[in-house]
Coordinates of C-alpha atoms and ligand atoms in Angstrom, one line a residue:
X94 CA 90.6 83.5 83.0
X95 CA 89.1 86.2 85.1
X96 CA 88.0 87.8 88.3
X97 CA 84.3 87.5 89.2
X98 CA 82.8 90.0 91.6
X99 CA 79.4 90.6 93.4
X100 CA 76.5 89.2 91.4
X101 CA 73.1 90.6 92.5
X102 CA 70.8 88.6 90.3
X103 CA 70.8 85.8 87.8
X104 CA 71.2 82.0 87.9
X105 CA 73.4 80.6 90.7
X106 CA 77.1 80.7 89.8
X107 CA 78.7 77.2 89.3
X108 CA 82.4 76.8 88.7
X109 CA 85.1 74.2 89.1
X110 CA 88.9 73.9 89.3
X111 CA 91.6 71.5 90.3
X112 CA 91.9 73.3 93.7
X113 CA 89.5 75.6 95.4
X114 CA 91.2 78.1 97.8
X115 CA 89.1 79.8 100.5
X116 CA 90.6 83.2 101.4
X117 CA 93.1 85.3 99.5
X118 CA 95.3 86.6 102.4
X119 CA 98.9 85.6 103.3
X120 CA 98.1 81.8 103.2
X121 CA 95.5 81.7 100.4
X122 CA 97.3 84.0 97.9
X123 CA 100.6 82.2 98.4
X124 CA 99.1 78.8 98.0
X125 CA 97.1 79.8 94.9
X126 CA 100.1 81.5 93.2
X127 CA 102.3 78.5 93.8
X128 CA 99.6 76.0 92.6
X129 CA 99.2 77.9 89.3
X130 CA 103.0 78.0 88.9
X131 CA 102.9 74.2 89.1
X132 CA 100.3 73.9 86.3
X133 CA 97.1 73.4 88.4
X134 CA 93.9 75.4 87.9
X135 CA 92.7 77.3 90.9
X136 CA 89.6 79.1 92.0
X137 CA 90.2 81.5 94.9
X138 CA 87.0 82.4 96.8
X139 CA 87.3 85.6 98.9
X140 CA 84.7 87.2 101.2
X141 CA 85.9 90.8 100.7
X142 CA 86.4 93.0 97.6
X143 CA 89.3 94.1 95.4
X144 CA 90.7 97.5 96.3
X145 CA 93.2 98.9 93.8
X146 CA 95.7 101.5 95.3
X147 CA 93.9 104.4 93.8
X148 CA 90.7 103.5 95.6
X149 CA 92.2 102.9 99.0
X150 CA 90.3 104.8 101.8
X151 CA 91.7 108.1 102.9
X152 CA 90.8 107.7 106.6
X153 CA 90.5 105.1 109.3
X154 CA 86.6 105.1 109.1
X155 CA 86.9 104.2 105.4
X156 CA 89.5 101.5 106.2
X157 CA 87.2 99.9 108.8
X158 CA 84.4 99.9 106.2
X159 CA 86.3 98.8 103.2
X160 CA 89.3 96.7 104.3
X161 CA 88.7 95.4 107.9
X162 CA 86.9 92.3 108.9
X163 CA 83.3 93.4 109.8
X164 CA 84.3 96.9 110.8
X165 CA 86.9 95.5 113.2
X166 CA 84.1 94.4 115.4
X167 CA 85.4 91.0 116.6
X168 CA 86.4 91.3 120.3
X169 CA 87.9 88.7 122.6
X170 CA 85.4 87.1 124.9
X171 CA 87.0 87.1 128.4
X172 CA 87.8 89.4 131.2
X173 CA 89.1 92.0 128.7
X174 CA 87.3 92.8 125.5
X175 CA 90.2 93.3 123.1
X176 CA 89.8 93.9 119.3
X177 CA 90.9 91.0 117.0
X178 CA 92.1 92.9 113.9
X179 CA 92.1 91.3 110.5
X180 CA 91.5 92.3 106.9
X181 CA 88.5 91.3 104.7
X182 CA 89.4 92.2 101.2
X183 CA 91.3 90.6 98.3
X184 CA 94.8 90.2 99.7
X185 CA 93.4 89.7 103.2
X186 CA 95.3 91.2 106.1
X187 CA 98.4 91.8 103.9
X188 CA 96.6 94.8 102.5
X189 CA 96.4 96.5 106.0
X190 CA 99.6 95.2 107.6
X191 CA 103.0 96.9 107.9
X192 CA 104.8 94.5 105.5
X193 CA 107.5 93.5 108.1
X194 CA 109.3 90.4 107.0
X195 CA 110.9 88.0 109.5
X196 CA 112.0 84.4 108.9
X197 CA 110.7 81.6 111.1
X198 CA 113.0 81.2 114.1
X199 CA 114.9 77.9 114.1
X200 CA 114.0 77.3 117.8
X201 CA 110.3 77.4 116.8
X202 CA 110.7 74.8 114.0
X203 CA 112.6 72.6 116.5
X204 CA 109.7 72.9 119.0
X205 CA 107.2 71.8 116.2
X206 CA 109.2 68.6 115.9
X207 CA 109.7 68.0 119.6
X208 CA 106.2 68.9 120.8
X209 CA 103.8 68.5 117.8
X210 CA 105.3 65.5 115.9
X211 CA 106.2 67.5 112.7
X212 CA 109.3 66.5 110.8
X213 CA 111.6 69.4 111.9
X214 CA 114.3 68.6 109.3
X215 CA 111.7 68.7 106.4
X216 CA 110.1 71.8 107.7
X217 CA 113.5 73.6 108.2
X218 CA 114.6 72.8 104.7
X219 CA 111.4 73.6 103.0
X220 CA 110.7 76.8 104.9
X221 CA 114.2 78.1 104.1
X222 CA 113.8 77.3 100.4
X223 CA 110.3 79.0 100.2
X224 CA 111.4 82.0 102.2
X225 CA 114.4 82.5 99.9
X226 CA 112.0 82.5 96.9
X227 CA 109.4 84.8 98.6
X228 CA 112.1 87.4 99.5
X229 CA 112.9 87.7 95.8
X230 CA 109.3 87.6 94.7
X231 CA 108.1 90.2 97.2
X232 CA 111.1 92.5 96.9
X233 CA 112.4 92.7 100.4
X234 CA 113.7 96.2 101.2
X235 CA 115.6 97.4 104.3
X236 CA 114.2 100.6 105.9
X237 CA 116.7 103.4 105.3
X238 CA 116.9 106.4 107.5
X239 CA 115.2 108.5 104.7
X240 CA 112.3 106.0 104.6
X241 CA 112.0 105.7 108.4
X242 CA 111.7 109.4 109.3
X243 CA 112.2 110.9 112.7
X244 CA 109.8 108.7 114.7
X245 CA 111.7 105.6 113.8
X246 CA 115.1 107.2 114.3
X247 CA 114.1 108.4 117.9
X248 CA 113.0 104.8 118.8
X249 CA 116.3 103.5 117.6
X250 CA 118.2 106.2 119.5
X251 CA 116.3 105.4 122.7
X252 CA 116.8 101.7 122.4
X253 CA 120.5 102.0 121.6
X254 CA 120.9 104.0 124.8
X255 CA 119.4 101.1 126.7
X256 CA 121.4 98.6 124.7
X257 CA 118.3 97.2 123.1
X258 CA 118.9 97.6 119.4
X259 CA 119.7 94.5 117.4
X260 CA 117.4 94.4 114.4
X261 CA 117.3 96.1 111.1
X262 CA 113.8 96.2 109.6
X263 CA 113.1 94.4 106.3
X264 CA 109.8 94.9 104.6
X265 CA 107.9 93.7 101.5
X266 CA 108.0 97.2 99.8
X267 CA 109.2 98.6 96.6
X268 CA 110.4 102.2 97.1
X269 CA 108.3 102.8 100.2
X270 CA 107.5 106.5 100.3
X271 CA 107.1 106.5 104.1
X272 CA 103.6 107.8 104.0
X273 CA 102.9 106.1 107.4
X274 CA 99.5 104.8 106.4
X275 CA 100.0 101.0 105.8
X276 CA 96.9 100.3 107.9
X277 CA 94.7 102.2 105.4
X278 CA 96.1 100.2 102.5
X279 CA 99.1 101.6 100.5
X280 CA 97.7 104.3 98.2
X281 CA 101.1 104.7 96.7
X282 CA 101.1 101.1 95.6
X283 CA 104.6 100.5 97.2
X284 CA 103.6 97.8 99.7
X285 CA 103.8 94.4 98.1
X286 CA 100.6 93.2 99.6
X287 CA 99.5 89.9 98.0
X288 CA 96.6 91.5 96.0
X289 CA 99.3 93.2 94.0
X290 CA 102.3 90.9 94.3
X291 CA 100.8 87.5 93.9
X292 CA 97.2 87.3 92.8
X293 CA 97.7 88.9 89.4
X294 CA 99.8 85.8 88.5
X295 CA 96.8 83.6 89.3
X296 CA 94.6 85.5 86.8
X297 CA 97.3 85.6 84.1
X298 CA 97.7 81.8 84.4
X299 CA 94.0 81.5 83.4
X300 CA 92.6 80.7 86.9
X301 CA 89.8 82.5 88.6
X302 CA 89.3 84.8 91.6
X303 CA 85.8 85.2 92.9
X304 CA 85.4 88.1 95.4
X305 CA 82.6 89.4 97.6
X306 CA 81.9 85.7 98.1
X307 CA 82.0 84.5 101.7
X308 CA 81.9 80.7 101.9
X309 CA 79.2 79.4 104.2
X310 CA 80.1 75.7 104.1
X311 CA 82.5 73.2 102.7
X312 CA 80.7 70.5 100.6
X313 CA 81.4 66.9 101.3
X314 CA 80.7 63.6 99.6
X315 CA 81.2 61.1 102.4
X316 CA 84.5 62.3 104.0
X317 CA 85.8 63.9 100.8
X318 CA 85.7 67.7 100.5
X319 CA 84.4 68.4 97.0
X320 CA 83.8 72.1 96.9
X321 CA 82.4 75.1 98.7
X322 CA 79.2 77.1 98.7
X323 CA 77.9 80.5 99.8
X324 CA 76.0 83.6 98.7
X325 CA 77.5 86.8 97.2
X326 CA 77.5 89.7 99.6
X327 CA 77.8 93.3 98.6
X328 CA 81.0 94.8 100.2
X329 CA 79.3 98.0 101.4
X330 CA 75.6 97.3 101.9
X331 CA 76.0 93.6 102.9
X332 CA 73.0 92.9 100.6
X333 CA 72.9 89.3 99.6
X334 CA 73.2 88.4 95.9
X335 CA 73.0 85.0 94.1
X336 CA 74.3 81.8 95.6
X337 CA 77.6 80.3 94.3
X338 CA 79.1 76.8 94.3
X339 CA 82.7 76.0 93.3
X340 CA 83.7 72.3 92.9
X341 CA 87.2 71.0 93.5
X342 CA 88.6 68.1 91.4
X343 CA 91.6 67.6 93.6
X344 CA 91.5 69.5 96.9
X345 CA 89.9 72.3 98.9
X346 CA 92.4 74.5 100.7
X347 CA 91.0 76.6 103.6
X348 CA 93.0 79.8 104.3
X349 CA 90.5 82.1 105.9
X350 CA 92.6 83.0 109.0
X351 CA 93.0 81.8 112.5
X352 CA 89.5 82.8 113.4
X353 CA 87.5 82.1 110.2
X354 CA 89.1 78.8 109.3
X355 CA 88.1 76.9 112.4
X356 CA 84.7 78.6 112.4
X357 CA 84.1 77.5 108.8
X358 CA 85.2 73.9 109.5
X359 CA 82.9 73.8 112.5
X360 CA 80.0 75.3 110.6
X361 CA 80.5 72.7 107.9
X362 CA 79.8 69.9 110.4
X363 CA 83.4 68.7 111.3
X364 CA 83.7 67.6 114.9
X365 CA 87.4 67.0 115.5
X366 CA 88.2 67.1 119.2
X367 CA 90.8 69.8 118.8
X368 CA 89.0 72.0 116.2
X369 CA 88.9 75.6 117.4
X370 CA 91.3 74.9 120.2
X371 CA 94.9 76.2 120.8
X372 CA 94.1 79.7 119.5
X373 CA 97.1 81.9 120.3
X374 CA 98.3 85.4 119.7
X375 CA 100.9 88.1 120.2
X376 CA 98.7 90.7 122.0
X377 CA 100.0 94.2 121.1
X378 CA 100.0 97.2 123.4
X379 CA 101.4 100.7 122.9
X380 CA 102.8 103.6 124.9
X381 CA 102.9 107.2 123.6
X382 CA 105.7 109.7 124.5
X383 CA 105.5 113.5 124.3
X384 CA 108.7 115.2 122.9
X385 CA 109.8 118.8 122.9
X386 CA 110.6 118.8 119.2
X387 CA 108.2 117.6 116.5
X388 CA 108.4 113.9 115.9
X389 CA 106.0 113.7 113.0
X390 CA 104.7 110.2 113.5
X391 CA 102.9 110.4 110.2
X392 CA 106.1 110.8 108.1
X393 CA 108.2 107.7 107.6
X394 CA 107.5 104.0 107.3
X395 CA 104.6 102.9 109.5
X396 CA 106.7 100.5 111.3
X397 CA 110.4 101.2 110.5
X398 CA 112.2 100.1 113.6
X399 CA 112.0 96.9 115.6
X400 CA 114.0 95.1 118.2
X401 CA 114.2 91.4 118.9
X402 CA 116.7 92.0 121.8
X403 CA 114.0 91.2 124.3
X404 CA 112.7 88.1 122.7
X405 CA 113.9 85.8 125.5
X406 CA 111.9 88.1 127.9
X407 CA 108.9 87.4 125.7
X408 CA 108.3 90.5 123.6
X409 CA 109.2 92.1 120.4
X410 CA 109.4 95.9 120.3
X411 CA 108.4 98.1 117.3
X412 CA 107.4 101.6 116.3
X413 CA 103.8 102.1 115.0
X414 CA 102.4 105.2 113.4
X415 CA 98.7 105.5 113.9
X416 CA 96.1 107.2 111.6
X417 CA 95.0 110.5 113.2
X418 CA 91.5 109.2 114.0
X419 CA 93.0 106.2 115.8
X420 CA 95.4 108.4 117.6
X421 CA 92.5 110.6 118.8
X422 CA 90.7 107.5 120.1
X423 CA 93.9 106.6 122.0
X424 CA 94.4 110.0 123.6
X425 CA 92.8 110.4 127.1
X426 CA 90.3 113.1 127.9
X427 CA 87.5 114.8 125.9
X428 CA 86.4 118.4 125.0
X429 CA 89.1 121.0 125.2
X430 CA 91.6 118.6 126.8
X431 CA 91.4 116.3 123.8
X432 CA 91.7 119.3 121.4
X433 CA 94.8 120.4 123.3
X434 CA 96.3 116.9 123.2
X435 CA 95.5 116.6 119.5
X436 CA 97.3 119.9 119.1
X437 CA 100.4 118.2 120.4
X438 CA 100.1 115.3 117.9
X439 CA 103.2 116.3 116.0
X440 CA 105.2 115.9 119.2
X441 CA 103.9 112.3 119.9
X442 CA 105.8 109.1 119.3
X443 CA 104.2 105.6 119.6
X444 CA 106.1 102.5 120.6
X445 CA 104.4 99.1 120.8
X446 CA 105.3 95.6 121.9
X447 CA 104.0 92.3 120.7
X448 CA 103.8 89.9 123.6
X449 CA 104.8 86.3 122.9
X450 CA 101.9 85.1 125.1
X451 CA 101.6 81.6 126.6
X452 CA 97.8 81.9 126.8
X453 CA 95.7 79.5 124.7
X454 CA 92.1 80.4 123.7
X455 CA 89.3 78.9 121.7
X456 CA 87.4 79.8 118.5
X457 CA 83.7 78.7 118.1
X458 CA 81.3 79.2 115.2
X459 CA 79.0 82.0 116.2
X460 CA 75.8 83.4 114.7
X461 CA 75.8 85.1 111.3
X462 CA 78.9 83.2 110.2
X463 CA 81.0 85.1 112.8
X464 CA 83.7 83.5 114.9
X465 CA 83.6 83.8 118.7
X466 CA 87.1 84.1 120.2
X467 CA 87.6 83.3 123.9
X468 CA 91.0 84.4 125.1
X469 CA 92.5 85.4 128.5
X470 CA 96.0 86.2 129.5
X471 CA 97.4 84.5 132.6
X472 CA 99.3 86.2 135.4
X473 CA 102.7 85.4 133.9
X474 CA 101.7 86.9 130.5
X475 CA 100.4 90.0 132.3
X476 CA 103.6 90.4 134.2
X477 CA 105.6 90.4 131.0
X478 CA 103.1 92.7 129.3
X479 CA 103.5 95.2 132.2
X480 CA 107.3 94.9 132.2
X481 CA 107.4 95.4 128.4
X482 CA 105.2 98.5 128.7
X483 CA 107.6 99.9 131.3
X484 CA 110.5 99.2 128.9
X485 CA 108.7 101.1 126.1
X486 CA 108.4 104.1 128.5
X487 CA 112.1 103.9 129.3
X488 CA 113.0 103.9 125.6
X489 CA 110.8 107.0 125.2
X490 CA 112.6 108.7 128.1
X491 CA 116.0 107.7 126.8
X492 CA 115.1 109.2 123.5
X493 CA 114.2 112.5 125.1
X494 CA 110.4 112.3 125.9
X495 CA 109.3 114.6 128.6
X496 CA 106.1 112.8 129.4
X497 CA 104.5 109.4 128.8
X498 CA 100.9 108.5 128.0
X499 CA 100.8 104.9 129.2
X500 CA 97.2 104.1 128.3
X501 CA 96.8 101.9 131.4
X502 CA 93.5 102.2 133.3
X503 CA 94.2 103.4 136.9
X504 CA 97.4 105.3 136.1
X505 CA 97.3 109.1 135.5
X506 CA 96.7 109.8 131.8
X507 CA 100.1 111.6 131.6
X508 CA 103.1 110.4 133.6
X509 CA 106.2 112.7 133.9
X510 CA 109.4 111.0 132.9
X511 CA 110.5 110.5 136.6
X512 CA 107.2 108.6 137.4
X513 CA 107.3 105.8 134.8
X514 CA 108.2 103.3 137.5
X515 CA 104.5 103.5 138.5
X516 CA 103.7 101.3 135.5
X517 CA 105.3 98.4 137.4
X518 CA 102.9 98.9 140.3
X519 CA 99.7 98.4 138.2
X520 CA 97.7 95.4 139.3
X521 CA 97.8 92.4 137.0
X522 CA 94.2 92.7 135.9
X523 CA 93.7 92.3 132.1
X524 CA 91.0 95.0 132.1
X525 CA 93.7 97.6 133.0
X526 CA 95.5 97.1 129.7
X527 CA 94.4 98.0 126.2
X528 CA 95.7 95.3 123.8
X529 CA 94.8 94.4 120.2
X530 CA 95.3 91.0 118.7
X531 CA 96.7 91.2 115.2
X532 CA 99.2 88.2 115.1
X533 CA 96.9 85.2 115.4
X534 CA 97.7 81.5 115.4
X535 CA 96.1 78.1 115.8
X536 CA 92.5 76.8 115.8
X537 CA 93.3 74.0 113.3
X538 CA 96.8 73.3 114.4
X539 CA 99.3 70.9 112.8
X540 CA 100.2 67.8 114.8
X541 CA 100.5 64.0 114.8
X542 CA 97.8 63.4 117.4
X543 CA 94.2 63.9 116.3
X544 CA 93.1 64.5 119.9
X545 CA 95.5 67.5 120.2
X546 CA 95.6 68.9 116.7
X547 CA 93.1 69.8 114.0
X548 CA 95.2 68.7 111.0
X549 CA 98.0 66.2 110.4
X550 CA 101.6 67.3 109.9
X551 CA 100.9 68.1 106.2
X552 CA 97.9 70.3 106.9
X553 CA 95.3 67.6 106.0
X554 CA 92.3 68.0 108.3
X555 CA 91.8 64.9 110.5
X556 CA 88.9 62.7 109.5
X557 CA 88.6 64.1 106.0
X558 CA 89.9 63.6 102.5
X559 CA 90.8 66.4 100.1
X560 CA 90.8 69.2 102.8
X561 CA 93.9 71.1 103.7
X562 CA 94.5 74.2 105.9
X563 CA 97.0 76.8 104.8
X564 CA 96.7 79.9 106.9
X565 CA 97.7 81.0 110.4
X566 CA 95.2 78.6 111.9
X567 CA 97.6 75.7 111.1
X568 CA 100.5 77.1 113.2
X569 CA 100.8 75.1 116.4
X570 CA 102.7 77.7 118.5
X571 CA 103.2 81.4 118.6
X572 CA 106.4 82.5 116.7
X573 CA 107.7 85.5 118.7
X574 CA 108.1 87.3 115.4
X575 CA 105.9 88.7 112.7
X576 CA 104.0 85.8 111.1
X577 CA 103.4 86.6 107.4
X578 CA 106.6 85.1 106.1
X579 CA 106.0 81.8 107.9
X580 CA 102.3 81.6 106.8
X581 CA 103.2 82.2 103.1
X582 CA 106.0 79.6 103.2
X583 CA 103.8 77.0 104.9
X584 CA 101.1 77.6 102.3
X585 CA 103.6 77.1 99.5
X586 CA 104.6 73.8 101.2
X587 CA 101.0 72.7 101.2
X588 CA 100.6 73.7 97.5
X589 CA 103.7 71.8 96.5
X590 CA 102.5 68.7 98.3
X591 CA 99.2 68.8 96.4
X592 CA 101.0 69.5 93.1
X593 CA 103.3 66.5 93.8
X594 CA 100.1 64.4 94.0
X595 CA 100.6 63.5 97.6
X596 CA 97.7 61.7 99.0
X597 CA 95.3 64.3 100.4
X598 CA 93.8 62.2 103.2
X599 CA 94.0 62.4 107.0
X600 CA 91.5 59.8 108.2
X601 CA 92.2 59.4 111.9
Ligands
FAD903 C1 97.4 95.9 111.5 C2 98.2 94.7 111.3 C3 99.6 94.8 111.0 C4 100.3 93.6 110.8 N1 101.6 93.7 110.4 C5 102.3 92.6 110.0 C6 103.6 92.8 109.5 O1 104.1 93.8 109.3 N2 104.3 91.6 109.2 C7 103.8 90.4 109.4 O2 104.5 89.4 109.2 N3 102.5 90.2 109.9 C8 101.8 91.3 110.1 N4 100.5 91.2 110.5 C9 99.9 89.9 110.6 C10 99.7 89.2 109.2 O3 99.2 90.2 108.3 C11 98.7 88.0 109.4 O4 99.3 87.2 110.3 C12 98.5 87.3 108.1 O5 98.0 88.1 107.1 C13 97.5 86.2 108.3 O6 97.4 85.4 107.2 P1 96.1 84.4 107.0 O7 96.3 83.8 105.6 O8 96.0 83.5 108.1 O9 94.8 85.4 107.0 P2 94.5 86.7 106.3 O10 95.6 87.3 105.7 O11 93.7 87.5 107.3 O12 93.5 86.2 105.1 C14 92.3 85.6 105.3 C15 91.3 85.9 104.2 O13 90.2 85.0 104.3 C16 89.0 85.7 104.0 N5 87.9 85.0 104.5 C17 87.6 84.8 105.8 N6 86.4 84.1 105.9 C18 86.1 83.7 104.7 C19 85.0 82.9 104.1 N7 84.1 82.4 104.9 N8 84.9 82.8 102.8 C20 85.8 83.4 102.0 N9 86.9 84.2 102.4 C21 87.0 84.3 103.8 C22 89.3 87.1 104.6 O14 88.4 88.0 104.0 C23 90.8 87.3 104.3 O15 90.9 87.9 103.1 C24 99.7 92.3 110.8 C25 98.3 92.2 111.1 C26 97.6 93.4 111.3 C27 96.1 93.3 111.7
SF4_904 S1 104.7 103.4 104.8 FE1 103.3 104.3 103.2 S2 104.4 104.2 101.2 FE2 105.4 102.8 102.7 S3 104.3 100.9 102.4 FE3 103.2 101.8 104.0 S4 101.6 102.9 103.1 FE4 103.0 102.5 101.5

């Protein structure tokens, strides 16, 4: 059928479909595309707007305005106020992410069986099958040296010197031009974000996508979820338009992310004991290195090199090219010092780590339909974070960096190569470290015990009928690897279960 966008005036919009899907990111788009391929009608309801490649923003300010969730204003509530970064647009966070594709580790699936009561054999078989299919559908491409550019090559060179290179980078891209701007949306249209790679199939199957339509509440008749409701909201001015209601004949799938899904369920009156709990993350932190020769961080794949060699130590290493405005915000000093440092920007390289943190936080429903995220790293996590940042500095030095910008409060802004050991002396206080949370998990976790999980092992929300979760909120652990591949495969499993007419009830 069609795509329906912001409606300022008129009679309230009323629609229906076999399945209503809330959110069009990794989980929502994958579920919707799979449902239509199985012959069901779908209505995807998305809070953000469509952004075709030609209208992607040209700078970071525009990206925060047009693509990021509420101007990237969600911060963790805890000793350190760290940004929780997510997309709010058709395609969700896949529009602003780096398109790195990693399969679900076997160890993790086994832990879902042992610790959360999921059928690990079923999960291993289905995830493998769906991840095979997704890799064909999303055109997995290995980053070549030409695509990667010098900043990725230097990272690989430094890590090899320390024996820490084990991982070739695979991404959802088709002929990536290495413009290093994935976070601003891919204006070249090379990234296979799900607005481009999956949602068109929903429209061509005759189903509907409604955008600029944040869902306020899930509608229930008794325990049964029968639809969703909300009010159109203009993507730039936030002006309210007309109300909308979408009714579901078979099921409502909520895939609004690890922060918005629990907040929406709580707002809708659900009271499950574990709802909003077990929120987890891979907090990310970066270290800059200054090199004699130009590095040209802005040429080459945004994240074209990674290493899983330190996974047992609890972190994954990657490169990350930052838009210039973000780089300026990360550089220490102001006035002429900042101008001088910006003048060195061609000589900077940026390495990051994603910490496989043990910490568990909580999401609550806040005012103005915003989630409140409480999160705090423990001592053991902080120790590994500090150790990982020291390792990033060592890789820079092994690749030839003269100086390091550690970005840690209390250390000199610039450390000479022979002083990087000072990183290991930094007190384990979270306020010293600047992290961002971009890989998010939990809040409505899968499990066989309603007192410890938000949904049963098939994603059916405890205490309800017809209500299924299919985004990162369902994942009961961290993964230690980039999550999109796992989220999409889990969402396809949920879609297949609904298409197979499995009972959509989890009445605890
Ligand atoms: C900068 C960055 C880089 C990343 N890079 C990678 C990478 O390279 N590889 C990888 O595997 N992962 C990466 N990730 C993580 C990955 O993108 C996310 O884990 C994944 O997209 C989460 O999927 P999701 O379905 O849970 O949520 P999302 O993809 O965030 O989708 C949720 C959608 O729901 C919508 N929504 C929220 N509330 C409502 C509501 N009330 N009504 C209607 N719609 C609503 C949102 O607008 C959004 O579109 C990255 C993340 C970030 C921030
Ligand atoms: S690196 Fe550039 S061309 Fe490649 S996917 Fe990202 S934005 Fe697109």
